[in-house]
Amino acid sequence: MKFPKDLLGIKDLNADQINEILKTAKIMKEIIIKNNKKTPHLQGKTVITLFYENSTRTRLSFELASKYLSANAANVAVASSSVAKGESLIDTARTIDMMGNDALIIRHQSAGAPHLVAANVNASVINAGDGMNEHPTQALLDAYTMLEKKGKLEGLKVAIVGDILHSRVARSNIYLLNKFGAEVTLCAPSTLLPVEIERLNVKAYTDVEKAIKDADVVMGLRMQLERQKKGLFPSIDEYADYFGVNEERIKLAKEDAIILHPGPVNRGVEITSGIYGHERSFIDEQVLNGVAVRMAILYLLTRKGQGEEK
Ligand code: NCD
């Protein structure tokens, strides 16, 4: 199976490659669960994380995934690196590359930054979130979780509720779910729905109850206040009242609907605490699945002969 050098977006992957990642992630999850978290898959390889934006789970899961596979793993602390002295993104990435790096995991506030880096380094570049563009590894772990709980993606009704406009998670999920024949419904105040909605092959609602009705999967997304201009919605309390997913509203979804959220969760805003801890919420399991999926991606992209037919 052929893989490109870099994983920059779901847009660049075909269904076979996605299936291969998800299949490999299943094996990786077994390794984690068996609690013997050391395999030789990445022995002798180096993996560096370079995050220009905050992160808990994405950065740590990449770091642990690398370590579980025996790679040499290191993180560049951007705030205390030469970035603070004015070094450009490309120069920083090339410097890291010169140290013998094999995979560079990058998160950046600008859409397209990982693409620019990928064209200038030898290492495999993995996009861990670029501005409002894509977050491919999140969509892959979400798909993994949906598959694990629902057995298939085709025909699934997935309602994504929250700040869609600013969400790279929503975009990557839409691209992936469209490739597998799932039905995606978005819900947000109209000021937080993307303008390109007609091109996305999704339904969009401003009424959360309509959006959730008969869904198989309800995915909450955080209000990304750090990216928003003022005035996109009246107040957090009002947002929670009109758009928040709560115990009453979830009853409109299918009886066996599952609840997902990429985190970080703002409890009481996009979802209530009761929904976070709901018996059909798999938000905590998404975190574990994130490590397994990232182990799979690191292995498939950096193994010998990557880019060639195997
Ligand atoms: C998301 C991100 O950074 O895009 N978080 C994540 O990676 N799990 C979503 C968010 O910040 O709300």
Short mmCIF file of C-alpha atoms and ligand atoms in Angstrom, two decimals:
data_model
loop_
_atom_site.label_atom_id
_atom_site.label_comp_id
_atom_site.label_asym_id
_atom_site.label_seq_id
_atom_site.Cartn_x
_atom_site.Cartn_y
_atom_site.Cartn_z
CA MET A 1 0.00 0.00 0.00
CA LYS A 2 1.38 3.36 -1.06
CA PHE A 3 1.49 6.30 1.34
CA PRO A 4 2.65 9.81 0.59
CA LYS A 5 5.73 11.19 2.41
CA ASP A 6 3.53 13.55 4.40
CA LEU A 7 0.10 13.51 6.03
CA LEU A 8 -1.16 17.03 5.45
CA GLY A 9 -4.90 16.55 5.16
CA ILE A 10 -7.71 14.03 4.78
CA LYS A 11 -8.26 15.55 1.33
CA ASP A 12 -4.99 13.91 0.17
CA LEU A 13 -5.85 10.38 1.36
CA ASN A 14 -7.98 7.84 -0.49
CA ALA A 15 -10.38 5.39 1.17
CA ASP A 16 -7.89 2.49 0.95
CA GLN A 17 -5.18 4.45 2.73
CA ILE A 18 -7.65 5.52 5.43
CA ASN A 19 -8.77 1.92 5.89
CA GLU A 20 -5.14 0.80 6.19
CA ILE A 21 -4.49 3.41 8.91
CA LEU A 22 -7.62 2.34 10.81
CA LYS A 23 -6.76 -1.36 10.50
CA THR A 24 -3.21 -0.76 11.73
CA ALA A 25 -4.55 1.38 14.61
CA LYS A 26 -6.53 -1.62 15.83
CA ILE A 27 -3.30 -3.61 16.23
CA MET A 28 -1.65 -0.64 17.92
CA LYS A 29 -4.55 -0.33 20.38
CA GLU A 30 -4.07 -3.97 21.38
CA ILE A 31 -0.42 -3.21 22.12
CA ILE A 32 -1.44 -0.33 24.42
CA ILE A 33 -4.15 -2.33 26.16
CA LYS A 34 -1.86 -5.32 26.77
CA ASN A 35 0.25 -2.85 28.75
CA ASN A 36 3.48 -3.87 27.09
CA LYS A 37 4.04 -0.48 25.54
CA LYS A 38 7.34 -0.98 23.73
CA THR A 39 7.58 -2.28 20.18
CA PRO A 40 10.43 -1.97 17.66
CA HIS A 41 8.30 -0.44 14.85
CA LEU A 42 10.16 2.89 14.98
CA GLN A 43 13.46 1.76 16.45
CA GLY A 44 16.27 4.02 15.27
CA LYS A 45 13.87 6.71 14.03
CA THR A 46 13.48 10.22 15.40
CA VAL A 47 10.17 12.06 15.80
CA ILE A 48 9.97 15.76 16.69
CA THR A 49 6.87 17.73 17.71
CA LEU A 50 6.81 21.43 16.80
CA PHE A 51 3.67 23.13 18.13
CA TYR A 52 3.06 26.85 17.61
CA GLU A 53 -0.34 26.54 19.31
CA ASN A 54 -1.48 25.10 22.63
CA SER A 55 -2.19 21.41 22.93
CA THR A 56 -2.50 18.73 25.58
CA ARG A 57 -3.80 15.57 23.97
CA THR A 58 -2.54 15.90 20.39
CA ARG A 59 1.06 16.69 21.33
CA LEU A 60 1.29 14.20 24.18
CA SER A 61 -0.36 11.43 22.17
CA PHE A 62 2.17 11.88 19.36
CA GLU A 63 5.00 11.88 21.88
CA LEU A 64 3.74 8.74 23.62
CA ALA A 65 2.96 7.04 20.29
CA SER A 66 6.59 7.64 19.24
CA LYS A 67 7.93 6.31 22.52
CA TYR A 68 5.70 3.22 22.53
CA LEU A 69 7.16 2.39 19.10
CA SER A 70 10.76 2.94 20.36
CA ALA A 71 11.49 6.14 18.43
CA ASN A 72 13.70 8.90 19.76
CA ALA A 73 11.09 11.53 20.59
CA ALA A 74 11.65 15.19 21.35
CA ASN A 75 9.57 18.35 21.50
CA VAL A 76 10.55 21.87 20.49
CA ALA A 77 9.26 24.27 23.14
CA VAL A 78 8.38 27.06 20.70
CA ALA A 79 8.13 29.83 23.29
CA SER A 80 11.72 29.22 24.47
CA SER A 81 13.19 28.28 21.05
CA SER A 82 14.89 30.48 18.46
CA VAL A 83 11.41 31.18 17.05
CA ALA A 84 11.30 33.79 19.82
CA LYS A 85 14.45 35.32 18.26
CA GLY A 86 12.72 35.70 14.91
CA GLU A 87 13.76 32.50 13.13
CA SER A 88 11.38 31.71 10.28
CA LEU A 89 9.20 28.61 10.16
CA ILE A 90 11.14 27.10 7.26
CA ASP A 91 14.54 27.79 8.84
CA THR A 92 13.36 26.25 12.12
CA ALA A 93 12.05 23.17 10.30
CA ARG A 94 15.22 22.81 8.20
CA THR A 95 17.36 23.07 11.32
CA ILE A 96 15.38 20.25 12.91
CA ASP A 97 15.69 18.24 9.68
CA MET A 98 19.49 18.57 9.70
CA MET A 99 19.65 16.72 13.03
CA GLY A 100 18.52 13.51 11.34
CA ASN A 101 14.83 13.75 12.00
CA ASP A 102 12.40 11.27 10.38
CA ALA A 103 8.98 12.69 11.24
CA LEU A 104 8.02 16.26 12.06
CA ILE A 105 4.65 16.80 13.71
CA ILE A 106 3.58 20.38 13.28
CA ARG A 107 0.70 22.50 14.57
CA HIS A 108 0.49 26.09 13.36
CA GLN A 109 -2.01 28.93 13.49
CA SER A 110 -1.75 29.49 9.72
CA ALA A 111 -3.55 27.27 7.23
CA GLY A 112 -0.99 25.74 4.86
CA ALA A 113 2.03 26.05 7.17
CA PRO A 114 2.69 22.24 7.30
CA HIS A 115 2.44 22.12 3.48
CA LEU A 116 5.12 24.79 3.20
CA VAL A 117 7.36 22.93 5.64
CA ALA A 118 6.80 19.60 3.88
CA ALA A 119 8.17 21.00 0.64
CA ASN A 120 11.36 22.06 2.42
CA VAL A 121 12.36 19.09 4.60
CA ASN A 122 13.25 15.43 4.10
CA ALA A 123 11.29 14.22 7.12
CA SER A 124 7.67 13.09 6.86
CA VAL A 125 5.53 16.04 7.93
CA ILE A 126 2.32 15.33 9.82
CA ASN A 127 -0.25 18.08 10.18
CA ALA A 128 -1.43 18.29 13.80
CA GLY A 129 -3.76 21.20 13.00
CA ASP A 130 -3.21 24.17 10.68
CA GLY A 131 -5.36 27.21 11.41
CA MET A 132 -8.93 26.63 10.32
CA ASN A 133 -7.90 24.19 7.58
CA GLU A 134 -7.41 20.55 8.63
CA HIS A 135 -6.67 18.29 11.59
CA PRO A 136 -6.37 14.93 9.82
CA THR A 137 -5.24 12.78 12.75
CA GLN A 138 -8.22 13.94 14.81
CA ALA A 139 -10.66 12.96 12.04
CA LEU A 140 -8.92 9.58 11.77
CA LEU A 141 -9.26 8.91 15.50
CA ASP A 142 -12.89 10.04 15.38
CA ALA A 143 -13.54 7.64 12.48
CA TYR A 144 -11.76 4.88 14.38
CA THR A 145 -14.03 5.47 17.39
CA MET A 146 -17.19 5.56 15.23
CA LEU A 147 -16.17 2.32 13.52
CA GLU A 148 -15.36 0.65 16.81
CA LYS A 149 -18.73 1.57 18.32
CA LYS A 150 -20.97 1.43 15.25
CA GLY A 151 -19.24 -1.14 13.02
CA LYS A 152 -19.43 0.98 9.86
CA LEU A 153 -19.28 4.55 8.60
CA GLU A 154 -21.48 4.16 5.55
CA GLY A 155 -24.98 5.52 6.16
CA LEU A 156 -24.15 6.83 9.65
CA LYS A 157 -25.87 10.09 10.55
CA VAL A 158 -23.27 12.30 12.19
CA ALA A 159 -24.37 15.61 13.77
CA ILE A 160 -21.53 18.06 14.47
CA VAL A 161 -22.61 20.82 16.85
CA GLY A 162 -20.51 23.83 17.87
CA ASP A 163 -18.18 26.42 16.41
CA ILE A 164 -17.97 24.91 12.92
CA LEU A 165 -16.60 28.04 11.25
CA HIS A 166 -13.31 28.00 13.15
CA SER A 167 -12.99 24.23 13.34
CA ARG A 168 -10.33 22.29 11.43
CA VAL A 169 -11.71 19.20 13.19
CA ALA A 170 -15.09 19.72 11.53
CA ARG A 171 -13.51 20.19 8.10
CA SER A 172 -11.35 17.06 8.31
CA ASN A 173 -14.33 15.06 9.62
CA ILE A 174 -16.54 16.26 6.77
CA TYR A 175 -13.93 15.26 4.15
CA LEU A 176 -13.45 11.83 5.72
CA LEU A 177 -17.11 11.03 6.36
CA ASN A 178 -18.03 12.10 2.82
CA LYS A 179 -15.48 9.63 1.42
CA PHE A 180 -17.23 6.80 3.31
CA GLY A 181 -20.86 7.66 2.59
CA ALA A 182 -21.83 8.96 6.03
CA GLU A 183 -24.44 11.72 6.27
CA VAL A 184 -23.09 14.85 7.96
CA THR A 185 -25.28 17.47 9.61
CA LEU A 186 -23.79 20.66 10.99
CA CYS A 187 -25.34 22.90 13.62
CA ALA A 188 -24.27 26.36 14.80
CA PRO A 189 -25.55 29.93 14.91
CA SER A 190 -25.50 31.14 11.30
CA THR A 191 -22.51 33.39 12.10
CA LEU A 192 -20.51 30.27 12.98
CA LEU A 193 -21.32 28.23 9.89
CA PRO A 194 -18.72 28.33 7.11
CA VAL A 195 -19.55 30.24 3.93
CA GLU A 196 -18.36 27.34 1.75
CA ILE A 197 -21.18 25.17 3.14
CA GLU A 198 -22.82 24.51 -0.25
CA ARG A 199 -19.63 22.90 -1.48
CA LEU A 200 -19.24 20.62 1.52
CA ASN A 201 -22.04 18.12 0.76
CA VAL A 202 -23.58 18.45 4.25
CA LYS A 203 -26.86 19.57 5.77
CA ALA A 204 -26.75 22.62 8.01
CA TYR A 205 -29.16 23.75 10.70
CA THR A 206 -29.38 26.56 13.20
CA ASP A 207 -31.86 24.51 15.25
CA VAL A 208 -29.95 22.02 17.40
CA GLU A 209 -33.00 19.79 17.92
CA LYS A 210 -33.47 19.33 14.17
CA ALA A 211 -29.75 18.64 13.75
CA ILE A 212 -29.58 15.99 16.47
CA LYS A 213 -32.82 14.21 15.52
CA ASP A 214 -32.17 10.54 14.66
CA ALA A 215 -28.39 10.98 14.69
CA ASP A 216 -26.14 7.95 15.24
CA VAL A 217 -23.25 10.16 16.37
CA VAL A 218 -23.43 13.54 18.09
CA MET A 219 -20.12 15.37 18.08
CA GLY A 220 -19.69 18.54 20.18
CA LEU A 221 -17.11 21.17 19.26
CA ARG A 222 -15.62 23.86 21.47
CA MET A 223 -16.46 27.55 21.11
CA GLN A 224 -13.05 28.73 19.86
CA LEU A 225 -13.18 32.13 21.52
CA GLU A 226 -9.47 32.72 20.83
CA ARG A 227 -10.20 32.65 17.07
CA GLN A 228 -13.50 34.51 17.13
CA LYS A 229 -14.13 38.15 16.55
CA LYS A 230 -16.55 39.72 19.01
CA GLY A 231 -20.25 39.63 18.21
CA LEU A 232 -20.58 36.24 16.49
CA PHE A 233 -23.12 35.22 19.13
CA PRO A 234 -24.66 37.18 22.03
CA SER A 235 -23.20 35.39 25.06
CA ILE A 236 -21.86 32.03 26.20
CA ASP A 237 -24.96 31.48 28.39
CA GLU A 238 -27.29 32.12 25.50
CA TYR A 239 -25.25 29.83 23.26
CA ALA A 240 -25.51 27.05 25.86
CA ASP A 241 -29.29 27.58 26.17
CA TYR A 242 -30.01 27.54 22.44
CA PHE A 243 -27.28 25.27 21.03
CA GLY A 244 -25.80 23.25 23.90
CA VAL A 245 -26.16 19.47 23.84
CA ASN A 246 -27.87 18.43 27.09
CA GLU A 247 -29.61 15.40 28.58
CA GLU A 248 -33.02 16.38 27.19
CA ARG A 249 -31.83 17.10 23.66
CA ILE A 250 -29.79 13.91 23.35
CA LYS A 251 -33.05 11.94 23.63
CA LEU A 252 -33.86 13.15 20.11
CA ALA A 253 -30.92 11.21 18.70
CA LYS A 254 -31.15 7.46 18.10
CA GLU A 255 -31.50 5.35 21.23
CA ASP A 256 -27.99 3.99 20.78
CA ALA A 257 -26.39 7.21 19.54
CA ILE A 258 -22.85 7.84 20.72
CA ILE A 259 -21.42 11.16 21.93
CA LEU A 260 -17.99 12.36 20.84
CA HIS A 261 -15.92 15.54 21.34
CA PRO A 262 -12.30 16.16 20.28
CA GLY A 263 -11.59 18.11 23.48
CA PRO A 264 -10.81 20.33 25.16
CA VAL A 265 -14.38 20.44 26.49
CA ASN A 266 -15.90 23.55 27.97
CA ARG A 267 -18.38 21.89 30.31
CA GLY A 268 -21.76 23.62 30.32
CA VAL A 269 -21.13 25.41 27.01
CA GLU A 270 -21.18 23.06 23.99
CA ILE A 271 -22.10 20.03 26.10
CA THR A 272 -23.21 19.66 29.73
CA SER A 273 -21.23 17.68 32.32
CA GLY A 274 -23.99 15.09 32.18
CA ILE A 275 -23.38 14.60 28.46
CA TYR A 276 -19.60 14.39 28.98
CA GLY A 277 -20.13 11.61 31.52
CA HIS A 278 -23.08 10.00 29.71
CA GLU A 279 -23.03 6.21 29.44
CA ARG A 280 -22.85 6.56 25.66
CA SER A 281 -20.12 9.23 25.71
CA PHE A 282 -16.81 7.95 24.36
CA ILE A 283 -14.90 11.20 24.80
CA ASP A 284 -12.37 9.58 27.14
CA GLU A 285 -11.91 6.61 24.81
CA GLN A 286 -11.22 8.99 21.92
CA VAL A 287 -8.10 10.05 23.81
CA LEU A 288 -6.82 6.46 23.99
CA ASN A 289 -7.77 5.84 20.37
CA GLY A 290 -5.80 8.96 19.47
CA VAL A 291 -2.58 7.33 20.66
CA ALA A 292 -3.31 4.13 18.68
CA VAL A 293 -4.16 6.02 15.49
CA ARG A 294 -1.03 8.17 15.77
CA MET A 295 1.11 5.05 16.32
CA ALA A 296 -0.35 3.64 13.09
CA ILE A 297 0.30 6.84 11.14
CA LEU A 298 3.89 7.16 12.37
CA TYR A 299 4.60 3.56 11.46
CA LEU A 300 2.97 3.63 8.02
CA LEU A 301 4.62 6.89 6.99
CA THR A 302 8.15 6.19 8.19
CA ARG A 303 8.60 2.46 7.50
CA LYS A 304 11.23 1.41 5.02
CA GLY A 305 10.21 1.97 1.43
CA GLN A 306 7.33 4.30 2.32
CA GLY A 307 5.94 5.86 -0.82
CA GLU A 308 6.53 2.59 -2.69
CA GLU A 309 4.13 -0.27 -3.27
CA LYS A 310 4.54 -2.85 -0.48
C1 NCD B 1 -8.88 20.74 18.61
C2 NCD B 1 -7.88 21.58 17.84
O1 NCD B 1 -6.86 22.01 18.37
O2 NCD B 1 -8.16 21.77 16.67
N1 NCD B 1 -8.42 20.01 19.69
C3 NCD B 1 -7.73 18.83 19.53
O3 NCD B 1 -6.79 18.75 18.78
N2 NCD B 1 -8.17 17.76 20.20
C4 NCD B 1 -10.15 21.43 18.88
C5 NCD B 1 -10.15 22.65 19.76
O4 NCD B 1 -9.15 23.31 19.99
O5 NCD B 1 -11.25 22.98 20.22
#
